[in-house]
Coordinates of C-alpha atoms in Angstrom, one line a residue:
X220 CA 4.0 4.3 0.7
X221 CA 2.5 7.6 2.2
X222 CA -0.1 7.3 4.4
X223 CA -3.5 9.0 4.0
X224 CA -3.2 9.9 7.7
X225 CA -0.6 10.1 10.6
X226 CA -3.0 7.3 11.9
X227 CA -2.7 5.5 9.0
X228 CA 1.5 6.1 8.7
X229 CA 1.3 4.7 12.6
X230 CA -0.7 1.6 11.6
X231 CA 2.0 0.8 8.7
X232 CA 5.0 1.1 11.1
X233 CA 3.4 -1.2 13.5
X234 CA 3.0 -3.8 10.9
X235 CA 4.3 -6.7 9.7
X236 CA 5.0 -7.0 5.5
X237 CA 4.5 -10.7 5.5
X238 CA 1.0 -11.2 7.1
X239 CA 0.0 -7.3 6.7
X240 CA -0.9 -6.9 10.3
X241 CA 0.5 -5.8 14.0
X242 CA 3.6 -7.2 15.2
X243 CA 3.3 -10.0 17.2
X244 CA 6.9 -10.9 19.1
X245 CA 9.1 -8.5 16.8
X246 CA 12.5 -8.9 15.8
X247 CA 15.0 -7.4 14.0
X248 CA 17.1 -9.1 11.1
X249 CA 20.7 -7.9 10.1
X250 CA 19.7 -5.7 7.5
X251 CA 17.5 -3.8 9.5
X252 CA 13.9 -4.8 8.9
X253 CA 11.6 -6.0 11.3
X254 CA 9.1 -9.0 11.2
X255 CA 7.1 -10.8 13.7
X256 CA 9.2 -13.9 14.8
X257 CA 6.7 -16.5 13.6
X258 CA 6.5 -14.9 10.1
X259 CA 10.2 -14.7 9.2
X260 CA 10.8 -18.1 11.0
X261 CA 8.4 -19.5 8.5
X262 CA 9.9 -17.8 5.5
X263 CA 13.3 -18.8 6.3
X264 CA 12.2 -22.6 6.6
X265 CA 14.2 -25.1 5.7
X266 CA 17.5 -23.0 4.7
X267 CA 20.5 -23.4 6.8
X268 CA 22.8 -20.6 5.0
X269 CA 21.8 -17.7 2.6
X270 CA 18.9 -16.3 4.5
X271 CA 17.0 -13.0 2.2
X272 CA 14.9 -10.4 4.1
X273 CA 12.0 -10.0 2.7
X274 CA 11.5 -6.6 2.0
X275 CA 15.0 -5.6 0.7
X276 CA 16.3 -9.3 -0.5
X277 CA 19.6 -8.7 1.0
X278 CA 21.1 -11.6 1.9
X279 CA 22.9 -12.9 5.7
X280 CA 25.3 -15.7 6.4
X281 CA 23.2 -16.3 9.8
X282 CA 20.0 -16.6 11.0
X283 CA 20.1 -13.4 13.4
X284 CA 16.5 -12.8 15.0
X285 CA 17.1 -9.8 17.7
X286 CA 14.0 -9.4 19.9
X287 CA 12.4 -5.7 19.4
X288 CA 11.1 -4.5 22.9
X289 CA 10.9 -0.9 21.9
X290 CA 8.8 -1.8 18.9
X291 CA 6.6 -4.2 21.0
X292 CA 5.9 -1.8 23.3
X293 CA 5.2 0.8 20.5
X294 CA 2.9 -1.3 18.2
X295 CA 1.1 -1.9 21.8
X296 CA 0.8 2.1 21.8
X297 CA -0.4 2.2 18.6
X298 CA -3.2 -0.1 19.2
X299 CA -4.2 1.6 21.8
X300 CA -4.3 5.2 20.4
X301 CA -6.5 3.4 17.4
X302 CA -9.3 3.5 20.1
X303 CA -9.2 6.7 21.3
X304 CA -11.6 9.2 20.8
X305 CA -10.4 13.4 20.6
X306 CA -11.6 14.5 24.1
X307 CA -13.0 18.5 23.9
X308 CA -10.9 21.2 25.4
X309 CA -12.1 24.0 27.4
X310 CA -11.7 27.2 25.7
X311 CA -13.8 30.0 26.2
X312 CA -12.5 33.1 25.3
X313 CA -10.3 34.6 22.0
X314 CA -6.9 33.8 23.3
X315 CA -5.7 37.0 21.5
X316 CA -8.5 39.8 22.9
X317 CA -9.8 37.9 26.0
X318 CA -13.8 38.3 24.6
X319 CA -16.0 35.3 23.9
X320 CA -16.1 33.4 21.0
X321 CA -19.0 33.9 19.3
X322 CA -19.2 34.6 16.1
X323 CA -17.9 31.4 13.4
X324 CA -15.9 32.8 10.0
X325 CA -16.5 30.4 7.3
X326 CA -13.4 31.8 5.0
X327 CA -10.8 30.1 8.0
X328 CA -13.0 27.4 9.8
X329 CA -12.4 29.4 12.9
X330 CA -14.3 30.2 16.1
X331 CA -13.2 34.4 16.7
X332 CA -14.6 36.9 18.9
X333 CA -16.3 40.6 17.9
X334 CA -12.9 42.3 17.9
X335 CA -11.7 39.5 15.5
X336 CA -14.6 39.8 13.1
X337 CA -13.2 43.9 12.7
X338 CA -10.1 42.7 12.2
X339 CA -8.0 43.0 8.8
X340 CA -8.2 39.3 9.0
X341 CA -11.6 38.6 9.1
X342 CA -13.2 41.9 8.0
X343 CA -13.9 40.5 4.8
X344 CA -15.2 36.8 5.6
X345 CA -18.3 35.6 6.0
X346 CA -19.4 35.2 9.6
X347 CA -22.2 33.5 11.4
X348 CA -23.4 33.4 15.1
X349 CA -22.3 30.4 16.5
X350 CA -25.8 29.0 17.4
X351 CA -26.5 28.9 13.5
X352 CA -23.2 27.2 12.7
X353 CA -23.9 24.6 15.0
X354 CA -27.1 24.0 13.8
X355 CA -26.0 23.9 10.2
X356 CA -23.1 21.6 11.0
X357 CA -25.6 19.3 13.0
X358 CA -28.2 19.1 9.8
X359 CA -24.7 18.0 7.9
X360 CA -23.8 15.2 10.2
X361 CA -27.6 13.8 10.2
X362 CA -27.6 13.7 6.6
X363 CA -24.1 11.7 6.8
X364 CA -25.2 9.6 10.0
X365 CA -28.1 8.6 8.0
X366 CA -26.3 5.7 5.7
X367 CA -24.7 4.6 8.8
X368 CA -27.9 3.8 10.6
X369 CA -29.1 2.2 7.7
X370 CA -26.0 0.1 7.8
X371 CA -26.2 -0.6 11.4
X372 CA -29.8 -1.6 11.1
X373 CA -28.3 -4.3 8.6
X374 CA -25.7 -5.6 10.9
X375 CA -28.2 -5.8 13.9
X376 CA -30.3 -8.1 11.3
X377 CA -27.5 -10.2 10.6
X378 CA -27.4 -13.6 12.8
X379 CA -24.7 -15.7 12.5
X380 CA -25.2 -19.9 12.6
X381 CA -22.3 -20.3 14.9
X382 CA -22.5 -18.6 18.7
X383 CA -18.8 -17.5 19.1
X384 CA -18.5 -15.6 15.9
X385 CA -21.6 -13.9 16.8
X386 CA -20.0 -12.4 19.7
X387 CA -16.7 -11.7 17.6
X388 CA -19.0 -9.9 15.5
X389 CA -20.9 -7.8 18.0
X390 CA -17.0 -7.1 20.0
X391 CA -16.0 -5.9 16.6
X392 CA -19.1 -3.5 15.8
X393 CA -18.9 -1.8 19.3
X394 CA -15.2 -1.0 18.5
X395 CA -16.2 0.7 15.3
X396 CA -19.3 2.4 16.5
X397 CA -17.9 3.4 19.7
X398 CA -16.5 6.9 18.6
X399 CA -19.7 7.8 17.2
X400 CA -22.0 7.1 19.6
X401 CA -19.5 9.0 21.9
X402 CA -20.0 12.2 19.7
X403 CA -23.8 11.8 19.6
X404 CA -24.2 11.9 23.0
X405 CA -22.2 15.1 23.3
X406 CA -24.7 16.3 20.6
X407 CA -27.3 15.9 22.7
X408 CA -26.0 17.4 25.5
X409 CA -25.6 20.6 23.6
X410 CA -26.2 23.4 25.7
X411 CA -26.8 26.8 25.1
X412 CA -24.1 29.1 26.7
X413 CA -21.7 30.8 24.4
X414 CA -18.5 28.9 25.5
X415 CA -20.3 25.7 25.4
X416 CA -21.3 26.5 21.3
X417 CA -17.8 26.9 20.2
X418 CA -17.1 23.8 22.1
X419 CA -20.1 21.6 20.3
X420 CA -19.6 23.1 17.3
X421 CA -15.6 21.7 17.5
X422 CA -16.9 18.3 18.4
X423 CA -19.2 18.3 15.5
X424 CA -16.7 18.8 12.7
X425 CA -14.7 16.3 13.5
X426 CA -17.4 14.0 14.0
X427 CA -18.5 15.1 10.7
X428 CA -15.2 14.4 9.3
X429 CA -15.1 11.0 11.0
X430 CA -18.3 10.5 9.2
X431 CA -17.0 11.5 6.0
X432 CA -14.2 9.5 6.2
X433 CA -15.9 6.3 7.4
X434 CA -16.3 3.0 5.5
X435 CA -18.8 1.1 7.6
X436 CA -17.5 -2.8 7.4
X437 CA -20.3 -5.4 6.0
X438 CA -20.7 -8.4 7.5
X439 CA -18.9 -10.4 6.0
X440 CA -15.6 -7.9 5.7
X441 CA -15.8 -8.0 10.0
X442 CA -16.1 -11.7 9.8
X443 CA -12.9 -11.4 7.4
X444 CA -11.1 -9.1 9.6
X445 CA -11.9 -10.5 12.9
X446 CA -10.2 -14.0 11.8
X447 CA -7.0 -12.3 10.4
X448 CA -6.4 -11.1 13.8
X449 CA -5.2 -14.0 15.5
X450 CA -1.4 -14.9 14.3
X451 CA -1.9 -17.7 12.0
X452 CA 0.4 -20.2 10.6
X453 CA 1.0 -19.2 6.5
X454 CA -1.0 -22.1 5.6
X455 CA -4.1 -21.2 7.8
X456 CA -3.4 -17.7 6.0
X457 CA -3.9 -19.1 3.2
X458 CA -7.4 -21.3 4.0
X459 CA -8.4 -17.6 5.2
X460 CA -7.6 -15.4 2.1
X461 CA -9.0 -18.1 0.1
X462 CA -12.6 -18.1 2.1
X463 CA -12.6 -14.8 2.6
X464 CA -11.0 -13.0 -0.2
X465 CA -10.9 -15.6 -3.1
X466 CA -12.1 -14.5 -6.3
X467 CA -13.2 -15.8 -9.7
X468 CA -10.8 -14.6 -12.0
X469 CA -11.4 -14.7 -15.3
X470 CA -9.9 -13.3 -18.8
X471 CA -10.8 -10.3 -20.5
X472 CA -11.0 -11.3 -24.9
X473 CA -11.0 -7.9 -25.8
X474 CA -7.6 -6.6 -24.0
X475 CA -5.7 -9.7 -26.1
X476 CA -3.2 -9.5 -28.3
X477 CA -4.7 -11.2 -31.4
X478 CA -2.2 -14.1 -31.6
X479 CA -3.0 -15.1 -27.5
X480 CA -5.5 -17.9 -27.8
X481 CA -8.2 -18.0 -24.5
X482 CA -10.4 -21.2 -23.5
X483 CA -14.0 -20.6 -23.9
X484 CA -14.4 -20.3 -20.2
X485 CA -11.9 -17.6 -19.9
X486 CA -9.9 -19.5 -17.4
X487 CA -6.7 -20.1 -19.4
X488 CA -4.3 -18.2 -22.3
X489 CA -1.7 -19.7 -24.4
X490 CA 0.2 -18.7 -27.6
X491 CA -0.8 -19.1 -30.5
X492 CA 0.6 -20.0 -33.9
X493 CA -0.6 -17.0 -35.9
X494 CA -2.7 -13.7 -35.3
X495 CA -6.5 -14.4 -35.3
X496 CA -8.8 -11.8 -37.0
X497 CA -9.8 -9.9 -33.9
X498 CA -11.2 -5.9 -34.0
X499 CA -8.1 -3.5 -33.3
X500 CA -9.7 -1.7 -30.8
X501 CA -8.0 0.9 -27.8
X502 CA -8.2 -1.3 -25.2
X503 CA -6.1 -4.7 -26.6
X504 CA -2.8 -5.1 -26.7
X505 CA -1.0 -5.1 -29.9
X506 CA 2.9 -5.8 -28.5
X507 CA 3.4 -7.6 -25.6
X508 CA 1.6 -10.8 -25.3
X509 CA -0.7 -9.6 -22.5
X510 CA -4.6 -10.2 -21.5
X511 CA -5.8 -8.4 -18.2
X512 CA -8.8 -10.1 -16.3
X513 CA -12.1 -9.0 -16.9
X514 CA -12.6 -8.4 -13.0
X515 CA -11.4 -4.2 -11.8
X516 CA -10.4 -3.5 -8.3
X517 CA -10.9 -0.3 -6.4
X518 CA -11.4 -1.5 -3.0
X519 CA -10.6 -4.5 -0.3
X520 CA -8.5 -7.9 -0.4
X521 CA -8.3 -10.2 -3.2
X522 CA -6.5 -13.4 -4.0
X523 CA -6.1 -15.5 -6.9
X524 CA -4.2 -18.3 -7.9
X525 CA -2.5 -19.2 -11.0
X526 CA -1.4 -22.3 -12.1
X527 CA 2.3 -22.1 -14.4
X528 CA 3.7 -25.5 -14.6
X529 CA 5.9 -25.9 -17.9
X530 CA 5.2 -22.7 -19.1
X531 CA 8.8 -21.6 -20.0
X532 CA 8.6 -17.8 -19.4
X533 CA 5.6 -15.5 -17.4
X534 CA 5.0 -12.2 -16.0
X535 CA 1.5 -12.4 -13.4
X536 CA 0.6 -9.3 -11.2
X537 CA -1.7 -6.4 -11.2
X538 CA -1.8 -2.8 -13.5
X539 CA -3.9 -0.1 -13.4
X540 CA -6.8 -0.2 -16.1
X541 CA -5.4 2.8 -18.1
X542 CA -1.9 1.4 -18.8
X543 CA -0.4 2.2 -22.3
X544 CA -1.9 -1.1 -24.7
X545 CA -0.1 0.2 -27.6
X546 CA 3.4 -0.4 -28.6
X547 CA 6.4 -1.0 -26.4
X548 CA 5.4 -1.2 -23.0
X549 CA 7.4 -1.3 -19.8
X550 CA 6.7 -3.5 -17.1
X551 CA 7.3 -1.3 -13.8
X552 CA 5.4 0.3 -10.9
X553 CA 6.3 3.6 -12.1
X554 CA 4.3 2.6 -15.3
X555 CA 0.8 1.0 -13.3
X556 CA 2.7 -2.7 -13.8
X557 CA 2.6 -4.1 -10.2
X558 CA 4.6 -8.2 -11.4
X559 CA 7.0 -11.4 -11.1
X560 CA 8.2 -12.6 -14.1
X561 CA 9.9 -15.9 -14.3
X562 CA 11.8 -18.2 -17.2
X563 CA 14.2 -20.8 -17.6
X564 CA 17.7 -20.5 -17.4
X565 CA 19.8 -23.7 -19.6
X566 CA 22.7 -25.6 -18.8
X567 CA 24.9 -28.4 -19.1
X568 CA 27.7 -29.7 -17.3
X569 CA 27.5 -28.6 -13.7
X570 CA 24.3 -29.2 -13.1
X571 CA 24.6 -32.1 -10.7
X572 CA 27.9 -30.7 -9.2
X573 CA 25.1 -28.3 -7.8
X574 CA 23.2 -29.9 -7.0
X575 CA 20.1 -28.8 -9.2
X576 CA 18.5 -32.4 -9.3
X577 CA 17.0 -32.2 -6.1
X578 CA 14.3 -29.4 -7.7
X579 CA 14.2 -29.9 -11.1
X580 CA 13.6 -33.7 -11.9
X581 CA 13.8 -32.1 -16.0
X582 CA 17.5 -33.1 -16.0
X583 CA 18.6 -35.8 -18.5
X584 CA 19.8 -39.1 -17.7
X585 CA 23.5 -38.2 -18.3
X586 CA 23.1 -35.2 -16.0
X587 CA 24.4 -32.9 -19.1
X588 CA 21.8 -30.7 -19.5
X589 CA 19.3 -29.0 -17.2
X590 CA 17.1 -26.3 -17.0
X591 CA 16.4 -23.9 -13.9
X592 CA 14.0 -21.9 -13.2
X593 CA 14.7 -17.7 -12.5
X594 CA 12.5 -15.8 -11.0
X595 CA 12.5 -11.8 -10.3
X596 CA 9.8 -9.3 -9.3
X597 CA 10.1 -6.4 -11.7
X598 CA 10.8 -3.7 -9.5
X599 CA 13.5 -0.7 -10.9
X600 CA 15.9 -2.3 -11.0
X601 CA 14.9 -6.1 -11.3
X602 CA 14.8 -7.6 -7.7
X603 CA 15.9 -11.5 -8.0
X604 CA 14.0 -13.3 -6.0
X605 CA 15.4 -17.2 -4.9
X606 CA 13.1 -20.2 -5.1
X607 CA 13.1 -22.9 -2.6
X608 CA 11.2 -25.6 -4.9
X609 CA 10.2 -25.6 -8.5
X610 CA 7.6 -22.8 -9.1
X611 CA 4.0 -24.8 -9.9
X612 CA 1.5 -22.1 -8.7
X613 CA 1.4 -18.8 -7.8
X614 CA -0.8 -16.7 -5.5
X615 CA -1.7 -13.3 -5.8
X616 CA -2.9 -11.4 -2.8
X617 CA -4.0 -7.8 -3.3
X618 CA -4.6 -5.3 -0.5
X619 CA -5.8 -2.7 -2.2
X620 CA -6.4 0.4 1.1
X621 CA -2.5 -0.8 2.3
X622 CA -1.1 -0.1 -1.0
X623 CA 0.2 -4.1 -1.3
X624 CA 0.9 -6.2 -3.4
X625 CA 1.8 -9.6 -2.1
X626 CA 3.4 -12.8 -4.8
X627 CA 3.3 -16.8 -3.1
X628 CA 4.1 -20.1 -3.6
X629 CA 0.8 -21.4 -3.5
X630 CA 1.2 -25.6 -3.4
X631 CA 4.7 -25.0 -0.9
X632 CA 2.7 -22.3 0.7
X633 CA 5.7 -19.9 1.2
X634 CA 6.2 -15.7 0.6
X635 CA 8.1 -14.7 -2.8
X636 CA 7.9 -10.7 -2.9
X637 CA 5.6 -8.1 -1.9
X638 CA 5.7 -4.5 -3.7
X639 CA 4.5 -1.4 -1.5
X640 CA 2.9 1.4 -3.3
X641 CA 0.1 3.7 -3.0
X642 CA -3.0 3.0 -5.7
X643 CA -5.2 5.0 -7.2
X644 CA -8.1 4.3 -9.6
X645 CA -9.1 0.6 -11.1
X646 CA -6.5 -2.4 -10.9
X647 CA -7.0 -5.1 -13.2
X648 CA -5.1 -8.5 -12.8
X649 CA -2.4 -9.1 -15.8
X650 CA -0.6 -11.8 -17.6
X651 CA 2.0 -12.2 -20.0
X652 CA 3.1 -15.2 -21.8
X653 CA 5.5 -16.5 -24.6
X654 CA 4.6 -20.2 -24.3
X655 CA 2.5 -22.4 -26.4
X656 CA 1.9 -24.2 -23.1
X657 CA -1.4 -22.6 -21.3
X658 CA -1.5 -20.3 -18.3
X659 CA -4.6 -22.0 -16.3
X660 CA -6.4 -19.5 -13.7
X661 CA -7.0 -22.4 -10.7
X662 CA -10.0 -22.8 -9.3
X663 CA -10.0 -21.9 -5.9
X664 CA -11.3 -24.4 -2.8
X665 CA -14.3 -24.4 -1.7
X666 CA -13.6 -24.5 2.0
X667 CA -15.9 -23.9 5.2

């Protein structure tokens, strides 16, 4: 996924795909990918041959974890440069004529000097005196400093129950308001030589920008975000998403395909026996048995959970809201479909030469037929994707600003697949299904 930013691109090389933050301890795997130690320990747990990475699925004979110094010591970097404020330069005079700088062209966002301004590059811009550029940019950044405050005055009012996450809180908020008040006390320190100008007025557009760019964190998101920085174990990852990030999913009647069958509550879909006399209206589907939830994403974490048990063949994920509901559609991220599909796979025979009785207690007595269960995320082409346990529930996670979309085992709490892509407009969560048993949306914990 591209970046918005280099910032941003040096934040995703620094991180972990698993738990979606810094390394902690890296190491390398034979294929190449990098994880923190405690992450792909846990995700290779109990196998002894046959171990996947992943992020490409390819497959070693040996569990080969090769410590990562240079990428330690570069995530450390990276952490570091995330703090750092742009520190003003001295410059004075046009490095091309040697004359002050004091004139501002609008046209090129560029401090020039007198013999610039009757330049052929210039000539036809329009210019202003430095003073007034700085006091226009400085009536700009009040008006965007404005919602900060406000938001700043609503953190300050916030008080928190429990003494140590109040000061997790207030360590958190003077990280993120640190830059700014750094820039506002230049501002006030403006001065009123010409050298100095072109200076403030530098410092003042990329505050401005800063400002502009700036999504001030509520209290509950710094609450979120100061707990996921500690390296938890996957099921303490879980208890977290869950608190923090849980929502209450529900189904959307009017994206249906007619013969899908909802509970009144909107928490479960199943297939029915015939079509139902439903309006035929843009937004249901009238091929695929699909429903999307009723919820829309555009922002932030979310996690659901969904519970499959006998249902014989699934898709689960996210799509954007404007993907194609009529005709043939094709799951892939290409096409807005973000999913993991799985179904059952039949047998006889070899089953128990296999050893496919230890996860799938649906054999038959004689041990001549079985079923199995296949799972694959629907990437192009189809990734398979191996199964420690029989599937019962699945959890989505959905990081919506790190392009990330991350698929669980949610009762053996382990990592199936997480797709990487960059997101634009409204995601909706989706489901597909071809069995008359019912898809039930779970409802989530209620943890403190």
């Amino acid at each position: 996924m591209a970046a918005a930013n280099p910032a941003e691109s040096l934040r995703d090389e620094a991180s972990c795909s698993i738990c979606l933050d810094y390394f902690t301890d890296p190491v390398t795997i034979d294929c190449g990918h990098n994880f923190c130690r405690s992450c792909i320990t846990q995700s290779w747990e109990g196998r002894d041959r046959n171990f996947p990475c992943p992020q490409c699925r390819e497959t070693s004979q040996q569990r080969n974890l090769r410590p990562n110094r240079h990428l330690a010591n570069m995530t450390e970097m990276v952490k570091k440069l995330s703090q750092c404020s742009v520190r003003p330069k001295e410059e004075n005079l046009c490095e091309e004529h040697e004359e002050k700088l004091k004139l501002f062209c609008e046209e090129d966002q560029k401090i020039i000097c007198l013999i610039c301004r009757e330049s052929r590059d210039h000539r036809s811009h329009t210019v202003s005196p430095i003073k007034e550029a700085v006091q226009e940019y400085k009536e700009k950044f009040k008006v965007h400093l404005e919602p900060l405050r406000k938001d700043l005055e609503d953190l300050l009012k916030f008080k928190s129950t429990e003494g140590k996450k109040a000061e997790e809180l207030k360590e958190k908020l003077e990280m993120h308001l640190e830059p700014l008040r750094k820039d506002l006390e230049d501002l006030l320190k403006f001065k009123s030589t010409e050298g100095r100008k072109a200076e403030e007025l530098k410092d003042v557009k990329e505050a401005l920008k800063r400002c502009q760019k700036m999504k001030f964190p509520k209290p509950e998101a710094v609450s979120t975000d100061l707990k996921m920085d500690f390296q938890l174990s996957f099921p303490q990852q879980l208890k977290t998403w869950i608190t923090k990030f849980g929502v209450n999913v529900t189904l959307d009647p009017e994206t249906a395909r007619p013969d899908l069958v909802l509970s009144e509550d909107g928490k479960s879909v199943r297939r029915g026996n015939t079509g139902q006399n439903v309006p035929d209206t843009p937004q249901r589907f009238d091929c695929g048995p699909c429903v999307l939830g009723s919820e829309g994403f555009t922002s932030g974490r979310r996690y659901w959970e969904v519970e499959v048990g006998d249902v014989s063949y699934w898709t689960l994920g996210v799509c954007k809201d404007s993907v194609r509901r009529k005709g043939k559609i094709t799951l892939a991220p290409e096409e807005g479909f973000w999913t993991v599909k799985l179904w059952y796979e039949q047998g006889c025979g070899t089953a128990v030469a296999v050893g496919y009785t230890k996860f799938y207690p649906d054999l038959s007595d004689s041990g001549l037929l079985w079923n199995k269960q296949r799972c694959s995320a629907l990437t192009s082409p189809e990734t398979q994707l191996p199964l420690r346990k029989r599937l019962w529930a699945v959890g989505i996670l959905l990081d919506y600003e790190a392009g990330k979309v991350s698929f669980y085992d949610a009762d053996n709490k382990y990592h199936l697949f997480t797709f990487t892509d960059t997101f634009t407009g409204k995601l909706r969560p989706f489901f597909w299904t071809n069995s008359e048993i019912p898809l039930r949306i779970r409802q989530l914990p209620a943890w403190n």
